[in-house]
Amino acid sequence: MPGKVVLVTGAGSGIGLAAAAGFARLGASVRVLGRTDERAAEAASLTRERVPDADVRPVTCDLGRPTALRTFVEEFSEREDRLDVLVNNAGVMPDEREHTDDGVELTFATHVLAPWVLINGLAPLLERSAPARVINVTSGGQYDQKIPDGDLQSEDTSYGPKKIYARTKREQLVLTEQWAGVPA
């Protein structure tokens, strides 16, 4: 993938780190997104440990904050000439229900809203780099959950970390199908 640019969210561990290292091994220039500068730098360092000669650059955005996402999309689009692959991998599972500074339920903001804003906002960059790809990392737990009618953020549902995690991953899958044009 020499000459290709890949953005990976949640690249500090697990699937995200493996994806970042895998793309770097293939010769891509990888942007590892972290919630803070420290987490992004750590993700870049961990990726370079696995692929020492990799072109890995840390980028920062708190995906749980919609206003920060919009700023990130603008700045990333101005800074980068292309984006060949966007990997939406970041995930959260807080023990208690949390809300972002913007008033959005945190798990929903990270798993559903953030990928939507990233895909929508980075679409011009992805289109210029065609054939570009978006990879949304979901979870098998989503098969046990239905999307609640009229309650996308699950505010009217008793909170359980695994339940809300799985539900938002189900919502992410539905969005992925919509973006891909899969008939309902």
mmCIF file of C-alpha atoms in Angstrom:
data_model
loop_
_atom_site.group_PDB
_atom_site.id
_atom_site.type_symbol
_atom_site.label_atom_id
_atom_site.label_comp_id
_atom_site.label_asym_id
_atom_site.label_seq_id
_atom_site.Cartn_x
_atom_site.Cartn_y
_atom_site.Cartn_z
ATOM 1 C CA MET A 1 0.000 0.000 0.000
ATOM 2 C CA PRO A 2 2.830 2.455 -0.630
ATOM 3 C CA GLY A 3 1.484 5.943 -1.252
ATOM 4 C CA LYS A 4 -1.801 5.178 0.529
ATOM 5 C CA VAL A 5 -2.988 6.988 3.664
ATOM 6 C CA VAL A 6 -4.904 5.109 6.371
ATOM 7 C CA LEU A 7 -6.626 6.610 9.429
ATOM 8 C CA VAL A 8 -7.256 4.198 12.325
ATOM 9 C CA THR A 9 -9.306 5.186 15.387
ATOM 10 C CA GLY A 10 -8.725 3.283 18.604
ATOM 11 C CA ALA A 11 -5.244 2.301 17.453
ATOM 12 C CA GLY A 12 -3.676 2.060 20.912
ATOM 13 C CA SER A 13 -4.505 -1.592 21.529
ATOM 14 C CA GLY A 14 -6.292 -4.690 20.271
ATOM 15 C CA ILE A 15 -7.800 -4.706 16.802
ATOM 16 C CA GLY A 16 -6.906 -1.053 16.189
ATOM 17 C CA LEU A 17 -3.228 -1.577 16.965
ATOM 18 C CA ALA A 18 -3.153 -4.740 14.853
ATOM 19 C CA ALA A 19 -4.796 -2.869 11.966
ATOM 20 C CA ALA A 20 -2.393 0.073 12.224
ATOM 21 C CA ALA A 21 0.618 -2.260 12.259
ATOM 22 C CA GLY A 22 -0.808 -4.353 9.429
ATOM 23 C CA PHE A 23 -1.369 -1.366 7.168
ATOM 24 C CA ALA A 24 2.087 -0.016 8.060
ATOM 25 C CA ARG A 25 3.641 -3.407 7.213
ATOM 26 C CA LEU A 26 1.982 -3.131 3.792
ATOM 27 C CA GLY A 27 3.692 0.231 3.255
ATOM 28 C CA ALA A 28 0.787 2.589 3.983
ATOM 29 C CA SER A 29 1.276 5.907 5.744
ATOM 30 C CA VAL A 30 -0.803 5.444 8.899
ATOM 31 C CA ARG A 31 -2.515 8.079 11.035
ATOM 32 C CA VAL A 32 -3.316 6.726 14.497
ATOM 33 C CA LEU A 33 -6.054 8.653 16.218
ATOM 34 C CA GLY A 34 -6.083 8.977 19.988
ATOM 35 C CA ARG A 35 -8.376 10.807 22.394
ATOM 36 C CA THR A 36 -5.442 12.836 23.761
ATOM 37 C CA ASP A 37 -2.020 13.772 22.425
ATOM 38 C CA GLU A 38 -0.474 11.281 24.868
ATOM 39 C CA ARG A 39 -2.690 8.391 23.739
ATOM 40 C CA ALA A 40 -2.094 9.184 20.076
ATOM 41 C CA ALA A 41 1.691 9.340 20.624
ATOM 42 C CA GLU A 42 1.550 6.030 22.523
ATOM 43 C CA ALA A 43 -0.409 4.396 19.666
ATOM 44 C CA ALA A 44 2.189 5.651 17.182
ATOM 45 C CA SER A 45 5.032 4.347 19.366
ATOM 46 C CA LEU A 46 3.387 0.921 19.750
ATOM 47 C CA THR A 47 2.840 0.709 15.996
ATOM 48 C CA ARG A 48 6.489 1.624 15.335
ATOM 49 C CA GLU A 49 7.606 -1.076 17.793
ATOM 50 C CA ARG A 50 5.880 -3.610 15.530
ATOM 51 C CA VAL A 51 6.950 -1.961 12.249
ATOM 52 C CA PRO A 52 10.127 0.054 12.965
ATOM 53 C CA ASP A 53 10.442 1.797 9.586
ATOM 54 C CA ALA A 54 6.745 2.706 9.364
ATOM 55 C CA ASP A 55 5.410 6.129 8.482
ATOM 56 C CA VAL A 56 3.060 6.497 11.467
ATOM 57 C CA ARG A 57 1.718 9.842 12.593
ATOM 58 C CA PRO A 58 -0.326 10.527 15.711
ATOM 59 C CA VAL A 59 -3.517 12.596 15.365
ATOM 60 C CA THR A 60 -5.777 13.672 18.196
ATOM 61 C CA CYS A 61 -9.532 13.906 18.622
ATOM 62 C CA ASP A 62 -11.926 13.008 21.418
ATOM 63 C CA LEU A 63 -14.450 11.023 19.377
ATOM 64 C CA GLY A 64 -16.975 11.393 22.171
ATOM 65 C CA ARG A 65 -17.265 15.133 21.483
ATOM 66 C CA PRO A 66 -19.183 16.052 18.315
ATOM 67 C CA THR A 67 -17.778 19.597 18.271
ATOM 68 C CA ALA A 68 -14.219 18.226 18.469
ATOM 69 C CA LEU A 69 -15.035 15.818 15.628
ATOM 70 C CA ARG A 70 -16.093 18.617 13.307
ATOM 71 C CA THR A 71 -12.884 20.526 14.043
ATOM 72 C CA PHE A 72 -10.812 17.375 13.499
ATOM 73 C CA VAL A 73 -12.486 16.676 10.133
ATOM 74 C CA GLU A 74 -11.777 20.225 8.949
ATOM 75 C CA GLU A 75 -8.137 20.173 10.049
ATOM 76 C CA PHE A 76 -7.478 16.641 8.755
ATOM 77 C CA SER A 77 -9.014 17.509 5.371
ATOM 78 C CA GLU A 78 -6.845 20.622 5.094
ATOM 79 C CA ARG A 79 -3.668 18.775 6.126
ATOM 80 C CA GLU A 80 -4.030 15.579 4.087
ATOM 81 C CA ASP A 81 -4.049 15.214 0.307
ATOM 82 C CA ARG A 82 -5.732 11.833 0.379
ATOM 83 C CA LEU A 83 -7.402 9.206 2.554
ATOM 84 C CA ASP A 84 -7.518 5.691 1.166
ATOM 85 C CA VAL A 85 -8.817 3.794 4.198
ATOM 86 C CA LEU A 86 -10.748 4.943 7.261
ATOM 87 C CA VAL A 87 -10.949 2.362 10.048
ATOM 88 C CA ASN A 88 -13.614 3.215 12.644
ATOM 89 C CA ASN A 89 -12.462 1.004 15.496
ATOM 90 C CA ALA A 90 -12.593 3.146 18.657
ATOM 91 C CA GLY A 91 -14.837 1.858 21.398
ATOM 92 C CA VAL A 92 -15.878 2.581 24.953
ATOM 93 C CA MET A 93 -17.788 0.670 27.622
ATOM 94 C CA PRO A 94 -18.116 2.842 30.735
ATOM 95 C CA ASP A 95 -19.323 1.172 33.948
ATOM 96 C CA GLU A 96 -21.989 3.857 34.416
ATOM 97 C CA ARG A 97 -23.977 5.863 31.850
ATOM 98 C CA GLU A 98 -21.950 8.910 30.837
ATOM 99 C CA HIS A 99 -22.691 11.896 28.647
ATOM 100 C CA THR A 100 -20.294 13.975 26.607
ATOM 101 C CA ASP A 101 -19.825 17.697 27.164
ATOM 102 C CA ASP A 102 -22.234 18.077 24.252
ATOM 103 C CA GLY A 103 -24.931 16.113 26.116
ATOM 104 C CA VAL A 104 -24.740 12.960 23.982
ATOM 105 C CA GLU A 105 -24.650 9.501 25.594
ATOM 106 C CA LEU A 106 -20.947 8.556 25.442
ATOM 107 C CA THR A 107 -21.195 5.039 23.998
ATOM 108 C CA PHE A 108 -23.591 6.233 21.292
ATOM 109 C CA ALA A 109 -21.344 9.228 20.565
ATOM 110 C CA THR A 110 -18.255 7.034 20.151
ATOM 111 C CA HIS A 111 -19.730 4.049 18.279
ATOM 112 C CA VAL A 112 -22.427 5.675 16.158
ATOM 113 C CA LEU A 113 -22.127 9.436 15.939
ATOM 114 C CA ALA A 114 -18.331 9.573 15.535
ATOM 115 C CA PRO A 115 -18.189 7.147 12.579
ATOM 116 C CA TRP A 116 -21.087 9.009 10.963
ATOM 117 C CA VAL A 117 -19.358 12.389 11.325
ATOM 118 C CA LEU A 118 -16.004 10.990 10.181
ATOM 119 C CA ILE A 119 -17.441 9.252 7.123
ATOM 120 C CA ASN A 120 -19.635 12.183 6.172
ATOM 121 C CA GLY A 121 -16.992 14.826 6.825
ATOM 122 C CA LEU A 122 -14.125 12.949 5.202
ATOM 123 C CA ALA A 123 -16.205 11.805 2.206
ATOM 124 C CA PRO A 124 -14.685 14.401 -0.174
ATOM 125 C CA LEU A 125 -11.169 13.235 0.756
ATOM 126 C CA LEU A 126 -12.183 9.570 0.415
ATOM 127 C CA GLU A 127 -13.818 10.256 -2.964
ATOM 128 C CA ARG A 128 -10.689 12.040 -4.251
ATOM 129 C CA SER A 129 -8.681 8.959 -3.249
ATOM 130 C CA ALA A 130 -11.024 6.438 -4.896
ATOM 131 C CA PRO A 131 -11.187 3.556 -4.724
ATOM 132 C CA ALA A 132 -11.115 4.296 -0.993
ATOM 133 C CA ARG A 133 -12.584 2.117 1.739
ATOM 134 C CA VAL A 134 -14.262 2.546 5.123
ATOM 135 C CA ILE A 135 -14.003 -0.276 7.641
ATOM 136 C CA ASN A 136 -16.352 -0.157 10.629
ATOM 137 C CA VAL A 137 -15.328 -2.575 13.372
ATOM 138 C CA THR A 138 -18.389 -3.942 15.138
ATOM 139 C CA SER A 139 -19.012 -6.724 17.652
ATOM 140 C CA GLY A 140 -20.707 -10.091 17.669
ATOM 141 C CA GLY A 141 -22.643 -8.956 20.734
ATOM 142 C CA GLN A 142 -24.719 -6.720 18.489
ATOM 143 C CA TYR A 143 -26.698 -9.744 17.292
ATOM 144 C CA ASP A 144 -28.418 -9.944 20.697
ATOM 145 C CA GLN A 145 -29.716 -6.372 20.557
ATOM 146 C CA LYS A 146 -32.466 -4.570 18.713
ATOM 147 C CA ILE A 147 -32.477 -0.847 18.070
ATOM 148 C CA PRO A 148 -35.071 0.746 20.342
ATOM 149 C CA ASP A 149 -37.735 2.635 18.442
ATOM 150 C CA GLY A 150 -37.397 6.351 19.151
ATOM 151 C CA ASP A 151 -34.568 5.895 21.665
ATOM 152 C CA LEU A 152 -31.321 5.726 19.677
ATOM 153 C CA GLN A 153 -29.204 6.822 22.648
ATOM 154 C CA SER A 154 -30.901 4.241 24.917
ATOM 155 C CA GLU A 155 -31.776 6.930 27.449
ATOM 156 C CA ASP A 156 -35.091 5.212 28.254
ATOM 157 C CA THR A 157 -33.385 1.851 28.780
ATOM 158 C CA SER A 158 -31.818 0.695 32.033
ATOM 159 C CA TYR A 159 -28.067 0.969 31.687
ATOM 160 C CA GLY A 160 -25.849 -2.062 31.406
ATOM 161 C CA PRO A 161 -22.386 -1.545 29.881
ATOM 162 C CA LYS A 162 -22.445 -4.690 27.734
ATOM 163 C CA LYS A 163 -26.034 -4.140 26.641
ATOM 164 C CA ILE A 164 -25.493 -0.521 25.541
ATOM 165 C CA TYR A 165 -22.157 -1.415 23.923
ATOM 166 C CA ALA A 166 -23.848 -4.169 21.895
ATOM 167 C CA ARG A 167 -26.836 -1.968 21.041
ATOM 168 C CA THR A 168 -24.650 0.849 19.713
ATOM 169 C CA LYS A 169 -22.621 -1.658 17.715
ATOM 170 C CA ARG A 170 -25.921 -2.849 16.206
ATOM 171 C CA GLU A 171 -26.722 0.760 15.305
ATOM 172 C CA GLN A 172 -23.250 1.069 13.775
ATOM 173 C CA LEU A 173 -23.932 -2.001 11.632
ATOM 174 C CA VAL A 174 -27.200 -0.504 10.378
ATOM 175 C CA LEU A 175 -25.368 2.709 9.450
ATOM 176 C CA THR A 176 -22.711 0.668 7.671
ATOM 177 C CA GLU A 177 -25.413 -1.026 5.612
ATOM 178 C CA GLN A 178 -26.953 2.349 4.774
ATOM 179 C CA TRP A 179 -23.594 3.809 3.716
ATOM 180 C CA ALA A 180 -22.955 0.719 1.574
ATOM 181 C CA GLY A 181 -26.404 0.939 -0.037
ATOM 182 C CA VAL A 182 -27.509 -2.472 1.243
ATOM 183 C CA PRO A 183 -31.309 -2.756 0.877
ATOM 184 C CA ALA A 184 -33.204 -3.123 4.156
#
